[in-house]
Structures are given as C-alpha cells and as structure tokens.
C-alpha cells in the first residue's frame, strides 16, 4: 500500500485549473452567454464587496470595548462588590473596577478611583457609588458614568477626545461634565436632599426633561421625583496663603511648634472654619475650629506632615465648599539627615496609565512625576497610578523624602504605545 500526500493548496490549484478549462470551452461555444455571465458576476461581486466593506466600517465605527478603572488611594473601611457577584470584599489596589461594580466607604473610609480617560472620583465617608458605564470605541472616544447612591463624591475630568462622555448620576439627574472640570455631588436619600455643585469648568444637568447649565460655583439642588431643579450661586471658598503648599517649617529642636495659618478674607463671611489633618482626605482631623478672622495660630503641632484647608460661613451659618488643601511639614533642625531607602517594583502598564509600586522608609512622603502619593502603608509601601501619558517615550521620576530631609530619587524610562 502506498500513500500520496495531497495538500489543500494542490486541491485548490486543480479546481481553479478545471474552472479555467470549462470557462474557455464555454467561451468558444457560447460567446454571448459567457460575456453576459462575466458582467453579471462582476456586478454581483462588486455589490457583495461593497456590502461587506460597508458592514465592516459600520461595525468598526460603533464597537465599544469595556474598560477598567483602578483604586489609587485608600483609607479606612472600603468595600467592593463585583457586578457579577453577591458578596462584599475588602477593597485593595489590585481589584480592577468594571461596569456594574459597587464601591462603599465606611464612617472613616475614603477611596480615590481613576478611569482610563483621566476622570477621577474621590468617594468620601459613608458613601456608595455604582459604575454604570466604562467603555471606549475604536476612535478613542470614552464613556464613563457613575451613579452616586448615597454620600458625597468629588470628581474631576481630564482632557479627553471630542465625543467622549463623563457623567455622574444622582437620583435620576444626569450631570455631563466638560473636559478639565470638577464637581462635588451629594446625595442623601433619607432626607431626599440632592446637590450637584460645579467647582471648576462647565457642566449640564438633565432630569425629567429639564436641563440646567452650570459654571464655576453654580449648584443645582432638588428633592423628590416631582421637584424641579433649583439653580443657585455658591460662595467660593477662601484661598489658603500660609503655610504654603509643600512648605517645610523648621523647629529649633522643640517637641512642638506654633504655626500661623492665613487665608484670603471673603466678602459677606462672618467667620471661617479651619481643619487640619494628617491625611489629604480628612477622613480624620487633628484640629477643627471656627474663628472670626482670616488668620489664626495653632499650637502644639509636632514633627511630620500635615494638611490643612478652610471654609467661610455667612450669618446664617451656611458654609462655603472646601478650599484647596495645602500640605506642610514640620522638621526639627537639630536632627542630622539620614540616608533613605527606595525600592521600586517593575512598572505595570495599563494602556497609557502606569502603575507604580514600591517601598520606602516608614513615615516618608513619595512623589511620582511631581504628584504626591496620597497614602503610604505603615511599612512604607506605596501604590500609585499615573494620569494617562502621551504616546512615545516617558520618564517616570519617583522621589522619597523624610521629615528630617533625607531624600532618594530614581528615574525609569518606559515606552507608551
């Protein structure tokens, strides 16, 4: 018995050769018939190709793919429930957030969530949000929508592609934010008090067929389902003056230091509320006091890093929104500078976003490309996601610094496709 190997290519060539011989024979015997057949075949093939091409273009232009968001800062109790599950898990930096996922913070919890389009959500204490949409199409247009079920959320948008959407939903009202905008959303379902405040940029709020345009420090509020959107102008917060952001304050070896705080005076303000915290999200505070002047001295602050902010309030006791948060560090001059360790793990790339992890000395602060890592672990470990980076070669600079002046800086290059 003998075997002969026949390939698919050989079979295809034999079929084509047979078809060619048959066509030549038909052409000689029935010239008119074959000419009309060729024209008809060309027409059918042309229409078929046009249809296939049209279907391809339509499919490609409308295809959306699901995206993932990432938690970039955590403090206190934060839980996550995946959209396809029924159980709550403790939030950590390794849990990707997708459409349908739920994030809940406790009474002293805080979470910052960053999406691929650069939109960030800071979920404050006793809040719950649902990721309603997170996708992108082949034209790099993104669609992000988050529902605030209860609590308070600060959000800001980046510069995204024309045609993209960044929306926040509150009790049936949808706020669409323009690029480079910031807003604060509050939802209290128990009292049916709902507010959307535009802190920077512009936005549009729609609800029950009603549309309201918002600009800087404009707010809409509403209550039950039948209520209308009420627009109001809010008082802008004071501007912090001193201590300046990132300023070092040196003590002469004392255990504590008196620090003078000052800010811009606001028209129609009868007083100000000053708050000082050890963390940038003020999930806990060291000082929370009201004064009637635009400056005050606080005593008894020890070494280390602090954050502070201020609000104004009027005669009715109504407070402005929070000011920008300034960070300062109290450093003792009597201590000598010590060497500081900084270990970086291999970078992890998520599209145009780079995940940076590592470990440094306990109590140090860490900066990544000039942005401070909000929270560090008790062992000095840190976790940070960069904003979306442009295509090409990028340099990631990581700097760690202690209150005693110790510093260590490392740089690594990475290619963004």
Short mmCIF file of C-alpha atoms in Angstrom, two decimals:
data_model
loop_
_atom_site.label_atom_id
_atom_site.label_comp_id
_atom_site.label_asym_id
_atom_site.label_seq_id
_atom_site.Cartn_x
_atom_site.Cartn_y
_atom_site.Cartn_z
CA UNK A 1 0.00 0.00 0.00
CA UNK A 2 1.39 3.41 -0.95
CA UNK A 3 0.37 6.83 0.41
CA UNK A 4 0.30 10.07 -1.58
CA UNK A 5 0.23 13.38 0.26
CA UNK A 6 -2.31 15.85 -1.13
CA UNK A 7 -2.25 19.40 0.27
CA UNK A 8 -5.10 21.88 0.33
CA UNK A 9 -3.05 24.08 -1.99
CA UNK A 10 -2.87 21.28 -4.59
CA UNK A 11 -6.63 20.71 -4.42
CA UNK A 12 -7.31 24.44 -4.84
CA UNK A 13 -5.00 24.65 -7.87
CA UNK A 14 -6.72 21.64 -9.52
CA UNK A 15 -10.15 23.20 -9.01
CA UNK A 16 -9.00 26.53 -10.48
CA UNK A 17 -7.45 24.78 -13.47
CA UNK A 18 -10.67 22.86 -14.12
CA UNK A 19 -12.75 26.05 -13.85
CA UNK A 20 -10.44 27.82 -16.30
CA UNK A 21 -10.71 24.97 -18.87
CA UNK A 22 -14.51 24.96 -18.52
CA UNK A 23 -14.68 28.74 -18.97
CA UNK A 24 -12.55 28.64 -22.15
CA UNK A 25 -14.76 25.88 -23.58
CA UNK A 26 -17.93 27.81 -22.80
CA UNK A 27 -16.45 30.99 -24.27
CA UNK A 28 -15.77 29.25 -27.59
CA UNK A 29 -19.16 27.53 -27.73
CA UNK A 30 -21.40 30.33 -26.36
CA UNK A 31 -19.56 33.67 -26.64
CA UNK A 32 -22.62 35.87 -25.92
CA UNK A 33 -23.69 33.79 -22.90
CA UNK A 34 -20.26 33.87 -21.30
CA UNK A 35 -19.88 37.63 -21.85
CA UNK A 36 -23.18 38.36 -20.09
CA UNK A 37 -22.29 35.93 -17.33
CA UNK A 38 -18.98 37.71 -16.73
CA UNK A 39 -20.75 41.09 -16.46
CA UNK A 40 -23.34 39.69 -14.09
CA UNK A 41 -20.70 38.01 -11.99
CA UNK A 42 -18.74 41.26 -11.81
CA UNK A 43 -21.85 43.19 -10.72
CA UNK A 44 -22.69 40.62 -8.05
CA UNK A 45 -19.11 40.54 -6.79
CA UNK A 46 -18.93 44.34 -6.72
CA UNK A 47 -22.15 44.66 -4.74
CA UNK A 48 -21.05 41.90 -2.41
CA UNK A 49 -17.72 43.62 -1.76
CA UNK A 50 -19.44 46.98 -1.17
CA UNK A 51 -21.81 45.36 1.29
CA UNK A 52 -19.01 43.58 3.12
CA UNK A 53 -16.97 46.80 3.26
CA UNK A 54 -19.97 48.76 4.50
CA UNK A 55 -20.69 46.20 7.19
CA UNK A 56 -17.05 46.29 8.26
CA UNK A 57 -16.97 50.08 8.51
CA UNK A 58 -20.23 50.19 10.42
CA UNK A 59 -19.08 47.54 12.83
CA UNK A 60 -15.70 49.14 13.42
CA UNK A 61 -17.04 52.66 13.95
CA UNK A 62 -19.56 51.60 16.55
CA UNK A 63 -17.73 48.94 18.52
CA UNK A 64 -17.19 49.75 22.19
CA UNK A 65 -14.94 47.77 24.46
CA UNK A 66 -15.18 47.57 28.22
CA UNK A 67 -12.54 49.41 30.26
CA UNK A 68 -11.27 49.01 33.81
CA UNK A 69 -10.85 51.66 36.49
CA UNK A 70 -8.36 51.44 39.36
CA UNK A 71 -8.30 52.44 43.00
CA UNK A 72 -5.34 54.78 43.54
CA UNK A 73 -5.83 55.72 47.21
CA UNK A 74 -7.48 54.00 50.18
CA UNK A 75 -8.07 54.94 53.79
CA UNK A 76 -10.25 53.36 56.46
CA UNK A 77 -13.01 50.87 55.64
CA UNK A 78 -13.74 50.46 51.92
CA UNK A 79 -15.63 47.54 50.35
CA UNK A 80 -16.23 46.42 46.77
CA UNK A 81 -18.98 44.23 45.33
CA UNK A 82 -18.42 42.99 41.80
CA UNK A 83 -21.29 43.38 39.36
CA UNK A 84 -21.44 39.63 38.73
CA UNK A 85 -21.31 38.67 42.43
CA UNK A 86 -23.28 39.00 45.63
CA UNK A 87 -20.51 39.23 48.21
CA UNK A 88 -18.55 42.21 49.53
CA UNK A 89 -14.75 42.12 49.63
CA UNK A 90 -12.28 44.49 51.24
CA UNK A 91 -11.02 46.95 48.63
CA UNK A 92 -7.37 46.91 47.62
CA UNK A 93 -5.28 48.29 44.80
CA UNK A 94 -5.31 45.01 42.85
CA UNK A 95 -9.08 44.88 42.32
CA UNK A 96 -9.98 46.23 38.84
CA UNK A 97 -13.29 48.08 38.75
CA UNK A 98 -15.66 47.41 35.87
CA UNK A 99 -19.19 48.22 34.76
CA UNK A 100 -21.70 47.17 37.41
CA UNK A 101 -19.24 47.18 40.33
CA UNK A 102 -20.21 48.86 43.61
CA UNK A 103 -17.84 50.74 45.97
CA UNK A 104 -18.82 51.58 49.55
CA UNK A 105 -16.89 53.58 52.18
CA UNK A 106 -17.32 53.40 55.95
CA UNK A 107 -17.66 56.19 58.51
CA UNK A 108 -13.92 56.90 58.29
CA UNK A 109 -13.31 55.43 54.83
CA UNK A 110 -12.15 57.07 51.63
CA UNK A 111 -11.32 55.81 48.14
CA UNK A 112 -9.98 57.53 45.05
CA UNK A 113 -10.85 55.88 41.73
CA UNK A 114 -9.23 56.80 38.40
CA UNK A 115 -10.64 55.86 34.99
CA UNK A 116 -8.65 55.45 31.77
CA UNK A 117 -9.91 58.78 30.40
CA UNK A 118 -8.36 60.57 33.38
CA UNK A 119 -11.63 61.12 35.26
CA UNK A 120 -11.14 60.67 39.00
CA UNK A 121 -13.67 60.14 41.78
CA UNK A 122 -12.88 60.71 45.45
CA UNK A 123 -15.51 58.78 47.38
CA UNK A 124 -15.84 60.29 50.84
CA UNK A 125 -17.06 58.81 54.12
CA UNK A 126 -20.35 56.88 54.31
CA UNK A 127 -20.83 56.86 50.55
CA UNK A 128 -21.83 54.29 47.93
CA UNK A 129 -21.33 54.50 44.17
CA UNK A 130 -22.10 52.23 41.21
CA UNK A 131 -20.08 52.19 37.97
CA UNK A 132 -22.81 52.43 35.34
CA UNK A 133 -20.61 52.68 32.25
CA UNK A 134 -16.91 52.48 31.42
CA UNK A 135 -16.05 51.88 27.77
CA UNK A 136 -14.12 53.19 24.76
CA UNK A 137 -14.54 52.76 21.00
CA UNK A 138 -12.06 52.44 18.15
CA UNK A 139 -11.97 56.25 17.75
CA UNK A 140 -10.64 56.64 21.32
CA UNK A 141 -13.94 58.11 22.49
CA UNK A 142 -14.63 57.16 26.11
CA UNK A 143 -17.89 56.83 28.01
CA UNK A 144 -17.77 56.97 31.82
CA UNK A 145 -20.86 57.14 34.04
CA UNK A 146 -21.05 56.70 37.81
CA UNK A 147 -24.18 56.73 39.97
CA UNK A 148 -23.90 58.17 43.49
CA UNK A 149 -26.44 56.21 45.52
CA UNK A 150 -25.63 57.90 48.83
CA UNK A 151 -22.98 60.15 50.34
CA UNK A 152 -20.57 62.71 48.87
CA UNK A 153 -18.20 62.41 45.93
CA UNK A 154 -15.66 64.84 44.45
CA UNK A 155 -14.87 64.27 40.78
CA UNK A 156 -12.70 65.87 38.14
CA UNK A 157 -12.32 65.28 34.42
CA UNK A 158 -9.19 65.41 32.27
CA UNK A 159 -8.71 66.39 28.63
CA UNK A 160 -10.45 63.66 26.67
CA UNK A 161 -11.30 63.09 22.98
CA UNK A 162 -14.12 65.02 21.35
CA UNK A 163 -17.32 62.99 21.52
CA UNK A 164 -16.39 61.38 24.85
CA UNK A 165 -18.74 61.47 27.83
CA UNK A 166 -18.10 61.79 31.56
CA UNK A 167 -21.31 61.68 33.58
CA UNK A 168 -22.44 61.37 37.17
CA UNK A 169 -25.97 60.27 38.07
CA UNK A 170 -27.85 61.32 41.22
CA UNK A 171 -31.44 60.20 41.87
CA UNK A 172 -32.46 60.40 38.21
CA UNK A 173 -30.45 63.54 37.42
CA UNK A 174 -27.53 63.17 34.99
CA UNK A 175 -24.69 65.68 35.06
CA UNK A 176 -22.42 65.74 31.98
CA UNK A 177 -19.08 67.41 32.66
CA UNK A 178 -16.89 69.17 30.12
CA UNK A 179 -13.15 68.37 29.96
CA UNK A 180 -10.98 69.93 32.68
CA UNK A 181 -13.94 70.35 35.03
CA UNK A 182 -14.56 69.50 38.68
CA UNK A 183 -17.74 68.97 40.68
CA UNK A 184 -19.00 67.86 44.07
CA UNK A 185 -22.04 65.61 44.31
CA UNK A 186 -24.10 64.99 47.44
CA UNK A 187 -26.96 62.52 47.76
CA UNK A 188 -28.93 61.98 50.98
CA UNK A 189 -31.77 59.56 50.14
CA UNK A 190 -33.13 59.67 53.72
CA UNK A 191 -33.95 63.39 53.60
CA UNK A 192 -34.22 63.43 49.77
CA UNK A 193 -31.63 66.20 49.58
CA UNK A 194 -29.62 66.04 46.35
CA UNK A 195 -26.99 68.55 45.13
CA UNK A 196 -24.59 68.90 42.22
CA UNK A 197 -22.03 71.72 42.58
CA UNK A 198 -19.74 72.79 39.73
CA UNK A 199 -16.40 73.78 41.28
CA UNK A 200 -14.50 74.35 38.03
CA UNK A 201 -15.32 74.32 34.32
CA UNK A 202 -18.80 73.72 32.96
CA UNK A 203 -21.48 71.06 33.03
CA UNK A 204 -25.05 70.27 32.11
CA UNK A 205 -27.65 68.64 34.36
CA UNK A 206 -30.76 66.96 32.95
CA UNK A 207 -33.70 65.47 34.87
CA UNK A 208 -37.29 64.73 33.88
CA UNK A 209 -36.90 66.65 30.61
CA UNK A 210 -35.42 69.71 32.35
CA UNK A 211 -31.89 70.93 31.54
CA UNK A 212 -29.72 73.35 33.54
CA UNK A 213 -26.30 74.69 32.54
CA UNK A 214 -23.69 75.11 35.30
CA UNK A 215 -20.49 77.18 35.51
CA UNK A 216 -17.98 77.90 38.30
CA UNK A 217 -19.54 77.73 41.78
CA UNK A 218 -23.06 77.18 40.49
CA UNK A 219 -25.21 74.48 42.01
CA UNK A 220 -28.46 72.65 41.33
CA UNK A 221 -30.46 71.04 44.11
CA UNK A 222 -33.69 69.02 44.14
CA UNK A 223 -35.69 66.73 46.40
CA UNK A 224 -38.42 64.24 45.41
CA UNK A 225 -39.22 62.88 41.99
CA UNK A 226 -41.68 65.67 41.21
CA UNK A 227 -39.44 68.58 42.21
CA UNK A 228 -37.72 70.87 39.74
CA UNK A 229 -34.02 71.67 39.51
CA UNK A 230 -33.20 74.76 41.58
CA UNK A 231 -30.13 76.67 40.46
CA UNK A 232 -28.13 78.84 42.87
CA UNK A 233 -24.81 80.66 43.04
CA UNK A 234 -22.47 79.47 45.78
CA UNK A 235 -19.77 81.45 47.57
CA UNK A 236 -16.31 80.40 46.54
CA UNK A 237 -14.01 79.23 49.33
CA UNK A 238 -11.10 81.25 50.76
CA UNK A 239 -7.67 80.77 49.20
CA UNK A 240 -5.06 79.33 51.58
CA UNK A 241 -1.99 81.58 51.98
CA UNK A 242 0.21 80.15 54.70
CA UNK A 243 1.69 77.72 55.35
CA UNK A 244 2.20 77.46 51.59
CA UNK A 245 1.69 74.16 49.85
CA UNK A 246 4.64 71.76 50.31
CA UNK A 247 6.42 74.25 52.58
CA UNK A 248 8.93 72.97 55.18
CA UNK A 249 8.64 74.56 58.64
CA UNK A 250 11.72 74.20 60.84
CA UNK A 251 11.58 73.99 64.61
CA UNK A 252 14.54 74.75 66.87
CA UNK A 253 14.56 71.34 68.46
CA UNK A 254 11.31 71.76 70.45
CA UNK A 255 8.87 68.88 70.67
CA UNK A 256 6.06 71.02 69.23
CA UNK A 257 5.75 74.15 67.14
CA UNK A 258 3.28 77.05 66.90
CA UNK A 259 2.10 77.52 63.30
CA UNK A 260 0.30 80.58 61.91
CA UNK A 261 -2.40 79.91 59.32
CA UNK A 262 -3.75 82.61 57.00
CA UNK A 263 -6.09 82.83 54.01
CA UNK A 264 -7.91 85.40 51.88
CA UNK A 265 -10.81 87.27 53.51
CA UNK A 266 -14.19 86.67 51.86
CA UNK A 267 -16.97 89.21 51.35
CA UNK A 268 -20.12 88.52 53.42
CA UNK A 269 -18.25 85.96 55.55
CA UNK A 270 -18.75 86.30 59.31
CA UNK A 271 -16.32 83.52 60.16
CA UNK A 272 -14.11 80.70 58.94
CA UNK A 273 -13.69 77.02 59.72
CA UNK A 274 -10.11 75.68 59.81
CA UNK A 275 -9.36 71.98 59.66
CA UNK A 276 -6.00 70.21 59.97
CA UNK A 277 -5.40 66.54 59.25
CA UNK A 278 -2.59 64.02 58.88
CA UNK A 279 -4.04 62.72 55.59
CA UNK A 280 -5.11 64.59 52.43
CA UNK A 281 -8.67 63.23 52.52
CA UNK A 282 -9.51 64.44 56.04
CA UNK A 283 -11.09 61.14 57.00
CA UNK A 284 -9.89 62.12 60.48
CA UNK A 285 -8.89 65.58 61.80
CA UNK A 286 -6.50 66.91 64.43
CA UNK A 287 -7.94 70.44 64.51
CA UNK A 288 -11.47 71.59 63.62
CA UNK A 289 -12.18 75.11 64.87
CA UNK A 290 -14.11 78.24 63.91
CA UNK A 291 -12.60 81.73 64.03
CA UNK A 292 -13.83 85.19 63.01
CA UNK A 293 -10.56 86.37 61.45
CA UNK A 294 -8.63 85.39 58.31
CA UNK A 295 -5.65 84.21 60.35
CA UNK A 296 -5.07 82.08 63.45
CA UNK A 297 -2.14 80.49 65.29
CA UNK A 298 -2.34 76.80 66.19
CA UNK A 299 -0.08 75.48 68.96
CA UNK A 300 1.21 72.03 69.81
CA UNK A 301 1.94 70.60 66.34
CA UNK A 302 4.72 68.00 66.39
CA UNK A 303 7.09 66.84 63.68
CA UNK A 304 5.74 65.35 60.48
CA UNK A 305 3.44 66.12 57.56
CA UNK A 306 0.09 67.93 57.84
CA UNK A 307 -2.72 69.01 55.51
CA UNK A 308 -5.00 72.00 56.06
CA UNK A 309 -8.00 73.64 54.45
CA UNK A 310 -10.51 76.37 55.30
CA UNK A 311 -14.15 77.28 54.63
CA UNK A 312 -16.07 80.51 55.13
CA UNK A 313 -19.60 80.75 56.52
CA UNK A 314 -22.24 83.51 56.50
CA UNK A 315 -24.56 84.95 59.14
CA UNK A 316 -26.99 82.08 58.66
CA UNK A 317 -24.22 79.55 59.33
CA UNK A 318 -24.10 78.33 55.73
CA UNK A 319 -20.60 77.13 54.83
CA UNK A 320 -18.78 77.51 51.54
CA UNK A 321 -17.25 74.50 49.87
CA UNK A 322 -13.81 73.37 50.96
CA UNK A 323 -10.74 75.30 49.84
CA UNK A 324 -7.72 73.75 48.19
CA UNK A 325 -5.71 71.58 50.56
CA UNK A 326 -2.18 72.69 51.42
CA UNK A 327 0.49 70.35 52.75
CA UNK A 328 3.33 71.38 55.04
CA UNK A 329 5.98 69.52 57.04
CA UNK A 330 7.43 70.39 60.44
CA UNK A 331 11.14 69.48 60.54
CA UNK A 332 13.48 69.64 63.52
CA UNK A 333 16.76 71.45 62.74
CA UNK A 334 18.60 69.51 65.41
CA UNK A 335 18.45 66.18 63.59
CA UNK A 336 21.02 65.08 61.06
CA UNK A 337 19.99 63.97 57.61
CA UNK A 338 19.94 60.20 57.23
CA UNK A 339 20.11 58.02 54.15
CA UNK A 340 16.71 56.84 52.91
CA UNK A 341 15.83 53.61 51.12
CA UNK A 342 13.67 53.50 47.99
CA UNK A 343 12.81 50.24 46.24
CA UNK A 344 10.73 50.23 43.04
CA UNK A 345 8.89 47.22 41.67
CA UNK A 346 8.71 46.67 37.88
CA UNK A 347 6.20 49.09 36.38
CA UNK A 348 2.87 47.69 35.20
CA UNK A 349 1.36 49.30 32.11
CA UNK A 350 -2.42 49.66 31.69
CA UNK A 351 -2.70 51.27 28.26
CA UNK A 352 -1.47 54.85 28.77
CA UNK A 353 -1.60 54.56 32.59
CA UNK A 354 1.42 53.31 34.56
CA UNK A 355 1.05 51.52 37.88
CA UNK A 356 3.93 52.36 40.22
CA UNK A 357 4.54 50.35 43.40
CA UNK A 358 7.46 50.20 45.80
CA UNK A 359 8.64 50.68 49.35
CA UNK A 360 10.48 53.38 51.24
CA UNK A 361 11.25 54.39 54.80
CA UNK A 362 8.33 54.45 57.22
CA UNK A 363 6.92 57.97 57.58
CA UNK A 364 8.41 59.27 54.31
CA UNK A 365 6.46 61.05 51.58
CA UNK A 366 6.65 59.93 47.95
CA UNK A 367 6.24 61.94 44.75
CA UNK A 368 5.70 60.41 41.29
CA UNK A 369 6.33 62.84 38.42
CA UNK A 370 5.59 65.72 40.79
CA UNK A 371 2.31 64.28 42.13
CA UNK A 372 2.24 63.18 45.72
CA UNK A 373 1.27 59.61 46.56
CA UNK A 374 -1.71 60.24 48.87
CA UNK A 375 -1.39 57.27 51.21
CA UNK A 376 1.54 55.07 52.26
CA UNK A 377 1.35 51.81 54.17
CA UNK A 378 2.55 51.54 57.75
CA UNK A 379 5.61 49.69 56.41
CA UNK A 380 6.43 52.42 53.86
CA UNK A 381 4.87 50.60 50.88
CA UNK A 382 3.12 52.75 48.28
CA UNK A 383 0.85 52.32 45.28
CA UNK A 384 0.20 54.94 42.58
CA UNK A 385 -1.40 55.18 39.12
CA UNK A 386 -0.15 57.95 36.82
CA UNK A 387 -2.54 60.04 34.74
CA UNK A 388 -2.80 58.92 31.09
CA UNK A 389 0.55 59.57 29.37
CA UNK A 390 1.01 60.55 25.69
CA UNK A 391 2.41 58.01 23.22
CA UNK A 392 6.16 57.73 22.98
CA UNK A 393 8.97 57.60 25.50
CA UNK A 394 8.05 58.69 29.03
CA UNK A 395 10.24 59.18 32.09
CA UNK A 396 8.81 58.18 35.48
CA UNK A 397 10.52 60.04 38.35
CA UNK A 398 9.95 58.75 41.88
CA UNK A 399 11.21 60.77 44.86
CA UNK A 400 11.02 59.77 48.52
CA UNK A 401 11.72 62.29 51.29
CA UNK A 402 11.62 62.17 55.08
CA UNK A 403 10.72 64.94 57.51
CA UNK A 404 14.41 65.01 58.51
CA UNK A 405 15.44 65.95 54.97
CA UNK A 406 16.58 62.55 53.71
CA UNK A 407 15.87 62.06 50.01
CA UNK A 408 16.20 59.43 47.28
CA UNK A 409 15.22 59.91 43.63
CA UNK A 410 15.01 57.26 40.92
CA UNK A 411 14.09 57.58 37.25
CA UNK A 412 12.99 54.95 34.76
CA UNK A 413 12.05 55.20 31.10
CA UNK A 414 9.03 53.47 29.62
CA UNK A 415 7.56 53.35 26.10
CA UNK A 416 3.86 54.21 25.72
CA UNK A 417 2.44 52.54 22.61
#
